XYZ file of C-alpha atoms in Angstrom:
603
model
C 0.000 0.000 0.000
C 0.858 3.405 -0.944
C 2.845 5.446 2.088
C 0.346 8.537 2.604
C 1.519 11.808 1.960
C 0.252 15.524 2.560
C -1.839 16.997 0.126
C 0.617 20.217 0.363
C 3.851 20.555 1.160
C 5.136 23.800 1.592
C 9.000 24.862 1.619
C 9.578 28.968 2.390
C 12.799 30.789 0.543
C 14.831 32.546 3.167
C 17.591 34.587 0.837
C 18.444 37.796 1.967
C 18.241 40.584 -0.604
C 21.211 41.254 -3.249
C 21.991 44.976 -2.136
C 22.748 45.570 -6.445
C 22.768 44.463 -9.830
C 26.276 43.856 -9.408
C 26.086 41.715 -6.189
C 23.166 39.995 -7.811
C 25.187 39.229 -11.233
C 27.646 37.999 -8.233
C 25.999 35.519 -6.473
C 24.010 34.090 -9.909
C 27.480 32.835 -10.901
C 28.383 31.382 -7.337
C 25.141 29.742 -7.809
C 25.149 28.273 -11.514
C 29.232 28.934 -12.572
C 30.261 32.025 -14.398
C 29.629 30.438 -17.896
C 26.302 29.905 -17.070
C 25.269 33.914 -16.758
C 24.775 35.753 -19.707
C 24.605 39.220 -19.973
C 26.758 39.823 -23.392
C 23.965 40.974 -25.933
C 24.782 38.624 -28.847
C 25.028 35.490 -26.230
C 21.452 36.261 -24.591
C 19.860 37.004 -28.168
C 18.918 33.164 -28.604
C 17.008 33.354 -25.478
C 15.618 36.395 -25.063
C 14.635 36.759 -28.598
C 11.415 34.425 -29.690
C 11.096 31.666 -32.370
C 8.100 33.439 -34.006
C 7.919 36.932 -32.017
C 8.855 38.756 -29.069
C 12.251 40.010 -27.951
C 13.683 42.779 -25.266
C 16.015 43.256 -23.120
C 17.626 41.230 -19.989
C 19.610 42.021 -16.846
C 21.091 38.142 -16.929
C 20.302 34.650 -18.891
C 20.556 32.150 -15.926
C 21.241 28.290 -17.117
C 20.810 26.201 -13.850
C 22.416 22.938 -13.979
C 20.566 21.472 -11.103
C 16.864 21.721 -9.704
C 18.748 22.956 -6.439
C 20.605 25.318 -8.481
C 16.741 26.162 -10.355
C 15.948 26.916 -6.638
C 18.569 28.938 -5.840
C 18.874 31.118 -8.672
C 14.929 31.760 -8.209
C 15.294 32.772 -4.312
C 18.006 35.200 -5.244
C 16.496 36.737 -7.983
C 12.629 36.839 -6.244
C 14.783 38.622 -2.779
C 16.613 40.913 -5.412
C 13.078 42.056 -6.866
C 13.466 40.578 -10.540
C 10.956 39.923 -12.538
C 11.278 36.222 -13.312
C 11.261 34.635 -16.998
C 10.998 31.132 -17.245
C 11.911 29.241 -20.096
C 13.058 25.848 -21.414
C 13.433 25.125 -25.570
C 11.915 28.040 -26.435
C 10.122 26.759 -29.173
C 6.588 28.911 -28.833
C 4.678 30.695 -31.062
C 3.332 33.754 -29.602
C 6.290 35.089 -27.513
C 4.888 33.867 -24.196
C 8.594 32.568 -23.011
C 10.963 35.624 -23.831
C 10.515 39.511 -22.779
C 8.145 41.856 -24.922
C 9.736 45.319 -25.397
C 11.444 47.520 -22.522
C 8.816 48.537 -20.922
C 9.386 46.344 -17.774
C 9.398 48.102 -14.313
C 12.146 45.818 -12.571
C 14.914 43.909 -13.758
C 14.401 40.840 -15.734
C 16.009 37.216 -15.198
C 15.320 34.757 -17.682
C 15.575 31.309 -16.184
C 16.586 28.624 -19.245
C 16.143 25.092 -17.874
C 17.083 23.043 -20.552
C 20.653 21.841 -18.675
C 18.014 19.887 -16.429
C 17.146 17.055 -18.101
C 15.963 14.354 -16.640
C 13.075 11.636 -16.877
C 11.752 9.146 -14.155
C 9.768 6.269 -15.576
C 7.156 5.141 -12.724
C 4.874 2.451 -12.144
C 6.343 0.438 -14.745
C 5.802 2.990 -17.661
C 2.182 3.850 -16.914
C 3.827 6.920 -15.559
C 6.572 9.762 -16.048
C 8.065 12.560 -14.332
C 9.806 15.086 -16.295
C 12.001 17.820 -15.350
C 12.614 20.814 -16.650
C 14.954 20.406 -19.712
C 12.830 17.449 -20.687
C 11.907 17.197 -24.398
C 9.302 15.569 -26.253
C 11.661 13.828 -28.433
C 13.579 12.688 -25.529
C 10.506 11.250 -23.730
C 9.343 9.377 -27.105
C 13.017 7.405 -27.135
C 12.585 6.596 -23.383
C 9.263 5.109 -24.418
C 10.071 3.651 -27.498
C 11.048 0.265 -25.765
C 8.438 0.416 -23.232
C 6.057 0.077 -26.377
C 4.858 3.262 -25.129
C 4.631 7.057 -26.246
C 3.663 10.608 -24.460
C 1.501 12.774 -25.122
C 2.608 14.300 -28.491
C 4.532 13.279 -30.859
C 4.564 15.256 -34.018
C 5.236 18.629 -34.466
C 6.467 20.776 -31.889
C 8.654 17.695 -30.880
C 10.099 18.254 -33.781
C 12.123 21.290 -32.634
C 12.776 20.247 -29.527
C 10.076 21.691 -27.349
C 10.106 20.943 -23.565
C 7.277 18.716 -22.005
C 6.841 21.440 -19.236
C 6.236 23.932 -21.922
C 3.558 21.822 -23.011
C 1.502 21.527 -19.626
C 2.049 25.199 -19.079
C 0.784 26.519 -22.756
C -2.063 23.423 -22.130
C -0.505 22.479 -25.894
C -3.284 20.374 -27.889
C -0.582 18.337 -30.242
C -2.002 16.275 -33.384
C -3.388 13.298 -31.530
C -7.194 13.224 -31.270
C -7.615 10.429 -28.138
C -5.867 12.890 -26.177
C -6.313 15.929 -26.030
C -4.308 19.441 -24.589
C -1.374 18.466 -22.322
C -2.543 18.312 -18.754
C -1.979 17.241 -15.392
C -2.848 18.128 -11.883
C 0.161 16.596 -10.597
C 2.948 19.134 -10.408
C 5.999 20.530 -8.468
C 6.343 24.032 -8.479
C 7.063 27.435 -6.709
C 4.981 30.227 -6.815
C 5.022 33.778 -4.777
C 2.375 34.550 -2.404
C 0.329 37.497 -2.145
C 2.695 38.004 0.979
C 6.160 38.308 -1.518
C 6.971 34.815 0.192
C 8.422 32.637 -2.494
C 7.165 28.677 -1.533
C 7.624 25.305 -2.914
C 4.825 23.502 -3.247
C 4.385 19.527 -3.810
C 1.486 18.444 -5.761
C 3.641 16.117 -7.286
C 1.933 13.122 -5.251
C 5.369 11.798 -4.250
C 6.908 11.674 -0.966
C 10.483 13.827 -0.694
C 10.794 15.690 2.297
C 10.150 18.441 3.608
C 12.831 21.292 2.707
C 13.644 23.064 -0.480
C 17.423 21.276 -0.866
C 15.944 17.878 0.221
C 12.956 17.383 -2.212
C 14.541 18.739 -5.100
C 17.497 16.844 -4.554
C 15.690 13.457 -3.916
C 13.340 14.228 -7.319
C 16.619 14.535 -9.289
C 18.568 11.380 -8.203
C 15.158 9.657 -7.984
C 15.755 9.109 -4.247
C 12.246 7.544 -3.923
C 10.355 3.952 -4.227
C 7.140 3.003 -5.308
C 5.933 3.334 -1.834
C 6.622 7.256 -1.816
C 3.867 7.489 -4.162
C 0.491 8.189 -3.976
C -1.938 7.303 -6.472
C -4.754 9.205 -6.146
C -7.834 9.404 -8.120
C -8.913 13.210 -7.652
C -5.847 14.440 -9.230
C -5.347 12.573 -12.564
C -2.157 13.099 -15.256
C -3.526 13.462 -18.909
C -7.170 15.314 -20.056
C -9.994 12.151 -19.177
C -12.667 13.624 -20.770
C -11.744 14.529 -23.906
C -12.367 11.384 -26.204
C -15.720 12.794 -25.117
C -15.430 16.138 -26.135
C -14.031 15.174 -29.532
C -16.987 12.864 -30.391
C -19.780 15.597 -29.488
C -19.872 16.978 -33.097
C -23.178 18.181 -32.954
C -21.431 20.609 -29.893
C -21.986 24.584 -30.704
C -18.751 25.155 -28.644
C -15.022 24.422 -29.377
C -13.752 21.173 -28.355
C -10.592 22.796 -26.811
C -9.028 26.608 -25.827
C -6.619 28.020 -24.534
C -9.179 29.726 -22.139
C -11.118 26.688 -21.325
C -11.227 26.945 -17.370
C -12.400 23.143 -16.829
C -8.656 22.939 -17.921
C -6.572 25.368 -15.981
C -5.363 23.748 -12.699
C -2.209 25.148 -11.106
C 1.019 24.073 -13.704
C -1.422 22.963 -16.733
C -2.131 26.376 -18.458
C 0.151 28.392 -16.087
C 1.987 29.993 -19.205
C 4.759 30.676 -16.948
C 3.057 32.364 -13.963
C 4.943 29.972 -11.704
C 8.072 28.316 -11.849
C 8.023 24.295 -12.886
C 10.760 21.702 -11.310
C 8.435 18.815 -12.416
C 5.613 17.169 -13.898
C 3.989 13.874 -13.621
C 2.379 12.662 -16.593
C 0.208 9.223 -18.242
C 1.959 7.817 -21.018
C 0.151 5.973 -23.466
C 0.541 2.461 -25.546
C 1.909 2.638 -28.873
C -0.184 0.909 -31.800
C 1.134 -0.167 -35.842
C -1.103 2.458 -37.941
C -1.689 3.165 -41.506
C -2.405 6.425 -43.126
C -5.019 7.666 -45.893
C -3.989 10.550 -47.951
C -7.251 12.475 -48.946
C -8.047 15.386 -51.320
C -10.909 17.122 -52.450
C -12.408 20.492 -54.286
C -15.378 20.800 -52.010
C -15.054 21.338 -48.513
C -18.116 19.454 -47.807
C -16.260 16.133 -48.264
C -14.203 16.576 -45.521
C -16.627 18.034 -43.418
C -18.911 14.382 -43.997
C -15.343 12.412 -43.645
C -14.859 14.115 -39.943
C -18.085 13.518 -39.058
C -18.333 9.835 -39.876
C -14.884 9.236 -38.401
C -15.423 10.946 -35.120
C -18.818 9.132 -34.475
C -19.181 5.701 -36.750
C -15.389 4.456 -35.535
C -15.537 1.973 -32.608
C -12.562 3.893 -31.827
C -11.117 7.208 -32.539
C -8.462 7.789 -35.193
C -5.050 8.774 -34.172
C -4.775 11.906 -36.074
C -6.154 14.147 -38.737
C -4.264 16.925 -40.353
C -5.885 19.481 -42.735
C -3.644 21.592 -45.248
C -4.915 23.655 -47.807
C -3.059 23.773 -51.185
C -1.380 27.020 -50.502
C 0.159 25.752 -47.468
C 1.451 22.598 -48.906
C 3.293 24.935 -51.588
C 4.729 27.448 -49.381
C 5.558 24.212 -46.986
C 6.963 22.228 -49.753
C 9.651 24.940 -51.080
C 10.545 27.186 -47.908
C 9.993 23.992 -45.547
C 11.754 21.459 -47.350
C 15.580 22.020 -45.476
C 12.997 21.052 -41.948
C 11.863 18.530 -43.839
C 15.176 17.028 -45.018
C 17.101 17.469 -41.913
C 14.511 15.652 -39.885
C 14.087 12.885 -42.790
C 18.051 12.243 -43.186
C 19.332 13.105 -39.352
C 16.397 12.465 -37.106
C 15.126 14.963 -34.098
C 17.517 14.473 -31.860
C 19.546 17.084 -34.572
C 17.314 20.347 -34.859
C 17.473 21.575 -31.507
C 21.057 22.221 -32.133
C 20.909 23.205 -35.774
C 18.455 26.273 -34.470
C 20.745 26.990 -31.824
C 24.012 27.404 -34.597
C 21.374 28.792 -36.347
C 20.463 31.528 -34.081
C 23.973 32.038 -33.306
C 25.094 32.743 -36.646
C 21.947 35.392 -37.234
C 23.220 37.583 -34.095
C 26.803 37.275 -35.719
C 25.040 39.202 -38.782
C 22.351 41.039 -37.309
C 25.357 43.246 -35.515
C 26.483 44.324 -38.949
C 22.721 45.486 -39.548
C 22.389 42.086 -42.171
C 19.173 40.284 -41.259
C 18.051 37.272 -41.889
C 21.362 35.544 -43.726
C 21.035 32.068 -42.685
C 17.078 32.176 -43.962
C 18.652 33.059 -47.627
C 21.982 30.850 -47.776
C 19.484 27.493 -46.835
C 16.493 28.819 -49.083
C 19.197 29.289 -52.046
C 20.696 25.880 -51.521
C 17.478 24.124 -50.885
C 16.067 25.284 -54.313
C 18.568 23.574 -56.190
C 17.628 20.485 -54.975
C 15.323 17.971 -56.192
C 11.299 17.314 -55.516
C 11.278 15.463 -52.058
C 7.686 14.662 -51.810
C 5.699 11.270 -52.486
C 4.604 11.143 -56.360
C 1.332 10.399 -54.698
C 0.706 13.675 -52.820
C 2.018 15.405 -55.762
C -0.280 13.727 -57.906
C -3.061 14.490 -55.266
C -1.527 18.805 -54.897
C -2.366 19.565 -58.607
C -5.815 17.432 -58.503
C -7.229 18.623 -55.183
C -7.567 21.948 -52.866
C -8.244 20.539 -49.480
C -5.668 18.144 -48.033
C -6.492 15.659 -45.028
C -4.395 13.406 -43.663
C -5.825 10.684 -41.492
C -3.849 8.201 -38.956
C -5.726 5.185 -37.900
C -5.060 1.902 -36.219
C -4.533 -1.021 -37.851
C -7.613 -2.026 -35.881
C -9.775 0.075 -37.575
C -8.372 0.303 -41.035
C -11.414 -1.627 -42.349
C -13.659 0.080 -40.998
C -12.346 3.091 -41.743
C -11.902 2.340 -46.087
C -14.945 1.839 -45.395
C -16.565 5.047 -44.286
C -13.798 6.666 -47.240
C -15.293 4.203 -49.980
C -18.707 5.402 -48.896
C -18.010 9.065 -49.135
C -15.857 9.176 -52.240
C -17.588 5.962 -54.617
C -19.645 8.069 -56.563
C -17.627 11.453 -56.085
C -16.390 13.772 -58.679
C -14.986 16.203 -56.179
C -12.981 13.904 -53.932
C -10.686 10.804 -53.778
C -8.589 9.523 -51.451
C -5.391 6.654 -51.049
C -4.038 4.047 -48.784
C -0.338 5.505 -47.860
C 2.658 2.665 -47.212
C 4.838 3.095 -44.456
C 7.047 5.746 -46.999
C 4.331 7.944 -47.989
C 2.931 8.279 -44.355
C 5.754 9.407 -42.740
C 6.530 11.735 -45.465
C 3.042 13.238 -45.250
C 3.074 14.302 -41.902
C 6.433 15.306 -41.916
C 5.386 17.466 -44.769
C 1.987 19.141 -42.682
C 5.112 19.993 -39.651
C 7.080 21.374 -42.168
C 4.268 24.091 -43.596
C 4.231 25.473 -39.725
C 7.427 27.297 -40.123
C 7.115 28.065 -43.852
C 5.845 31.922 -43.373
C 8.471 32.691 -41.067
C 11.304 31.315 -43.991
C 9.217 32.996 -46.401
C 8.872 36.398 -44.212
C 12.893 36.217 -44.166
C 13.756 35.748 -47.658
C 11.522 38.203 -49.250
C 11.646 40.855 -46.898
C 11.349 43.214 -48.984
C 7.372 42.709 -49.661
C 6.454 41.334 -46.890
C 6.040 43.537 -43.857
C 5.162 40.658 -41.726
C 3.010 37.679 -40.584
C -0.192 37.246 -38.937
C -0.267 34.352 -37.275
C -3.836 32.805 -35.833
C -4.305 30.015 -33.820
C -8.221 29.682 -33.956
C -10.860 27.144 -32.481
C -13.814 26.439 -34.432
C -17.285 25.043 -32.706
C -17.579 21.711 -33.068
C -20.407 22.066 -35.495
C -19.772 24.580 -37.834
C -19.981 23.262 -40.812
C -18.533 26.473 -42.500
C -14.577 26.055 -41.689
C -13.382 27.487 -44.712
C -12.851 31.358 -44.211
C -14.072 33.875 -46.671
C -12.262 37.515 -45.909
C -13.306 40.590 -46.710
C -12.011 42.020 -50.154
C -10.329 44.930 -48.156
C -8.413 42.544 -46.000
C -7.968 40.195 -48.802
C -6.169 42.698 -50.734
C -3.412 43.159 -48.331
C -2.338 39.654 -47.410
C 0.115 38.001 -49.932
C -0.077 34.537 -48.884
C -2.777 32.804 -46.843
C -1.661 29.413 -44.980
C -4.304 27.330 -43.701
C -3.150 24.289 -41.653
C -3.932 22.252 -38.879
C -5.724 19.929 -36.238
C -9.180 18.855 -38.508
C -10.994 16.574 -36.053
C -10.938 19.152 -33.239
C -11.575 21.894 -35.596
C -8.482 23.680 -34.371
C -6.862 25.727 -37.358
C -3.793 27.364 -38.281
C -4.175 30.349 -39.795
C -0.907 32.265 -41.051
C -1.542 35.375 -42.926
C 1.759 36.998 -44.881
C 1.338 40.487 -44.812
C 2.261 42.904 -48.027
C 4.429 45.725 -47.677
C 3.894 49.283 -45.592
C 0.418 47.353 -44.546
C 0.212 47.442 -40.587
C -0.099 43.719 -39.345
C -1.857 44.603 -35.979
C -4.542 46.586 -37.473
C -5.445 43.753 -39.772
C -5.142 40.860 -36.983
C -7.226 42.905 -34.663
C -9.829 43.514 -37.637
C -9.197 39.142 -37.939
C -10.478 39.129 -34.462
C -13.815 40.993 -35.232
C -14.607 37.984 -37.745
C -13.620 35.297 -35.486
C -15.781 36.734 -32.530
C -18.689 36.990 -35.280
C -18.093 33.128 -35.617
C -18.041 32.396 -32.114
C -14.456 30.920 -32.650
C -12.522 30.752 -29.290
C -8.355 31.914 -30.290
C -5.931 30.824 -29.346
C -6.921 27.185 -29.481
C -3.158 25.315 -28.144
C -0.587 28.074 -28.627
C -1.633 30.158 -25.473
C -2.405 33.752 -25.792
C 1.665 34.818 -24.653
C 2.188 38.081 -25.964
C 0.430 38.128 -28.827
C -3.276 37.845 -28.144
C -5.348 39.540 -25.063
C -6.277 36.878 -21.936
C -9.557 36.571 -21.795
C -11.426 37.470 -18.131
C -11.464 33.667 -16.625
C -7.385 33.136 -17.892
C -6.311 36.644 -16.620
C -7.909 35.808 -13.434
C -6.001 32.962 -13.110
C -2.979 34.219 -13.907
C -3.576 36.943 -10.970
C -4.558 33.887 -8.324
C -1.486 32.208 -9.481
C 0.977 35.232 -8.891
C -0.672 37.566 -7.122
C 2.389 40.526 -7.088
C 2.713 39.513 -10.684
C 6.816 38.209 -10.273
C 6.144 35.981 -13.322
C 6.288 36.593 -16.718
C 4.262 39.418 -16.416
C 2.473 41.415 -19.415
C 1.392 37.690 -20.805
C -1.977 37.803 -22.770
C -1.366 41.815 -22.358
C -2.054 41.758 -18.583
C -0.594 44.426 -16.328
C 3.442 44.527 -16.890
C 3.883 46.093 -13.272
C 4.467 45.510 -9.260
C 1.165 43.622 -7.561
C -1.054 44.167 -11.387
C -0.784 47.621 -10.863
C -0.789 50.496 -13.717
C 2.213 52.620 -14.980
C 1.140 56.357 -15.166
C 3.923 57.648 -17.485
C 4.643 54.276 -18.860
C 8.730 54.691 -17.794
C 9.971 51.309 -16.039
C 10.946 52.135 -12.362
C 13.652 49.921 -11.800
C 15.227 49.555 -8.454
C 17.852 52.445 -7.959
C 20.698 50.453 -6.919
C 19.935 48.464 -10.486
C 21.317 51.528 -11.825
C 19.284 53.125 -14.779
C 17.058 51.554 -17.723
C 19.689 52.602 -19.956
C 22.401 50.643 -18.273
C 20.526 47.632 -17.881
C 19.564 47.892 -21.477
C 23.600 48.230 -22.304
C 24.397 45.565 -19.787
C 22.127 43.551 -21.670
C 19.989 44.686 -24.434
């Protein structure tokens, strides 16, 4: 029987206050080692600076090498004042893990956790716990022999994103059994509405009772089975959403960002308090095939989702929707993603977009942007076709792509719904993929996600920028395709719709033409969504791009009540306790020194 253990454990931080920037600076590196505190402008920029969006400046980059050292280096800068960054791969989408601007009033410390990696495999691979630094594609090869997988595993994987990032940005993924990353099982540390910074232990494992013990028994896995508690009211993955999923006859989104059944402490927390662990369901892996599916009228994969989601004994695995423009843009200024995940693996990219970023800040001093983007594109262009014959067949026939995982246990049944809706069709056909063709055609859809952003880079000088909407549709609207207005219309470029088809959650990347202001036609975008009663942003949180909505800002604010976290996510108060600036100047600490000098310590 499982040893009991209290439902909350608290831990209080008890570091006296750095007197200045200098003598914090000081006792970061006695914490983490000098190398591991950045403050030089072109080592920071790959932290501080988004994947999509979102830079500004920091006072230091702190790289922890230990959960102690996580502990440490929070405590010190919490006494000191700091406004708090977290971050681990830095892999989002909407800026929600680096600083926005420079409008800050204290000192920011960005946190990166990725030199704390670590999984636990528990109760015989039923179970996980994942530290910080923990990626997706690392937690798929621990699996892989287990015969098990995690939550996602396609796309955002891909690039190396951390499995905390995905409980606190309650990430959806491609797989329809299961839903936004969740769990109510969490270690953490959060600052009270008192300016006490505590450790809390949700994690439902026994470890101690102190700060330096439990975080150094989680990391040596200084535990047995009978440390931990399995209990039923707090679960590890989203149970109700095979559920949700099936209700297709639903007038409301099957899954948001905003969704409060699904914010609980670390799931959704978009960095509002600061993660040492997770525990997490894993799930068993099954042999699948693929069917490759295109059609002129929208209506045919409308019927197709329908059928699927409610005629199959059991869901499918996944469903990806790209519309011919997006497989074009993907398949020209995607195909070096493609080819270096194809020919090298995963395990690769996070460190090809690290040289990457590297190289850019090498440049970007000289005032040259956006060099790496045009060496690969120019290369990559002289290289041959690297898609299936098939799909290209299946591009110049058909408008609408799906793509549509199953298990081999329902491959029958599922030609058959597909013979059904396509025998006597003029508008639509679809194919049985081999092993080849499948993996190629949802390597392809991952691709298209970071197609704008090549395409912004290279032809800068047309494009002022991208638009980049992350939208939920109701479960029943039948009217997915989006018709803009001709004034709108006029000033977009490129239109790149993509994404999750079963849950009606769609990309929607919009390249902007020249001199035309991007935020004035996203916030005009937002007008038409509302009209639709389309819930955005569906997986990729709101971070700095979009505006909280009342239940998520709310809590944010019960989360981190003085607002020491991230704060200015989903545009949310920037300052002290959710107050409001008057003049709109930071008001840093005076023994900080000035906003300019921070910015030159570290801009």
């Amino acid at each position: 029987m499982n040893k009991p253990i209290a439902a909350e454990v608290e831990a209080v931080a008890s570091a006296a206050p750095p007197a200045s920037r200098d003598e914090l600076l000081q006792r970061l590196r006695g914490i983490v080692g000098h190398s591991h505190v950045l403050t030089d402008p072109i080592e920071t920029r790959r932290f501080r600076k988004g994947h999509r969006t979102g830079e500004g400046p920091v006072l230091a980059v702190a790289r922890p090498g230990t959960l102690w050292e996580q502990w440490q280096v929070l405590e010190a800068s919490v006494a000191a004042g700091c406004i708090v960054i977290m971050q681990a791969a830095n892999t989002g989408l909407t800026g929600g893990s680096t600083p926005d601007g420079d409008d800050y009033d204290r000192p920011v410390v960005l946190i990166n956790t990725m030199r704390i990696t670590g999984i636990q495999v528990i109760g015989g691979g039923a179970q996980v716990v994942c530290l910080p630094g923990a990626t997706l594609d690392r937690l798929e090869q621990t699996l892989a022999p287990l015969g098990r997988e995690p939550h996602s595993v396609i796309g955002s994987s891909c690039i190396g994103a951390s499995v905390l990032g995905g409980v606190c940005n309650n990430s959806g993924g491609a797989l329809v059994r299961r839903g936004p990353a969740y769990t109510e099982l969490a270690l953490y540390a959060q600052v009270g509405a008192d300016g006490a910074l505590r450790l809390v232990n949700h994690l439902g494992i026994a470890l101690g009772n102190t700060p330096q013990e439990i975080l150094t028994r989680l990391e040596r896995g200084l535990y047995t089975e009978a440390d931990i508690e399995n209990d039923a009211t707090r679960v590890a993955s989203d149970p109700r959403y095979v559920e949700d999923v099936r209700a297709v006859d639903a007038d409301t989104p099957a899954r948001f960002n905003a969704d409060p059944s699904r914010l609980f402490e670390a799931a959704g927390s978009a960095g509002k308090l600061c993660l040492f662990a997770v525990r997490l369901d894993t799930f068993p892996k099954e042999a699948s095939t693929v069917f490759y599916i295109g059609s002129n009228d929208p209506d045919d994969l409308t019927a197709v989702r329908r059928q699927l989601l409610t005629a199959l004994p059991r869901l499918p695995i996944a469903g990806e929707y790209i519309h011919r423009t997006a497989y074009d843009i993907g398949e020209r200024y995607g195909k070096d993603t493609f080819l270096l995940i194809d020919r090298l693996g995963t395990a690769r990219v996070p460190a090809a977009f690290a040289l990457k970023s590297r190289i850019d800040g090498f440049f970007e001093r000289f005032g040259l942007h956006g060099v790496t983007d045009r060496v690969l594109q120019g290369l990559t262009d002289l290289l041959p076709r690297h898609l299936p014959a098939r799909m290209r067949q299946w591009r110049d026939r058909y408008e609408h792509h799906l793509l549509v995982r199953v298990s081999n246990d329902t491959v029958d049944a599922t030609r058959g719904i597909l013979d059904a809706c396509f025998s006597n069709s003029d508008s639509g056909a679809y194919f049985e993929c081999d092993a080849e063709e499948g993996r190629k055609a949802f390597l392809h859809r991952f691709a298209v996600a970071g197609a704008a952003i090549r395409y912004r880079a290279v032809h800068r000088r047309d494009v002022e920028d991208i638009v980049a909407l992350d939208v939920a549709l109701r479960r029943n609207d039948r009217a997915w395709v989006e018709e803009l207005p001709p004034e709108i219309e006029s000033d977009i470029v490129h239109k790149l719709y993509y994404g999750h088809f079963f849950c009606h959650v769609f990309h929607q990347d919009y390249i902007v033409r020249k001199g035309v202001d991007p935020i004035a036609i996203e916030h005009r975008m937002w007008e038409g969504l509302d009209a639709r009663r389309a819930e955005y942003p569906a997986e990729h949180n709101v971070g700095h791009l979009y505006v909280a909505k009342p239940a998520l800002a709310d809590f944010y604010r019960k989360l981190d009540p003085t607002n020491s976290f991230n704060p200015g996510i989903g545009q949310t108060s920037r300052m002290l306790g959710w107050g409001s600036c008057c003049d709109g100047k930071p008001a840093w600490p005076a023994a900080y020194g000035s906003t300019e000098g921070a910015d030159e310590q570290a801009s």
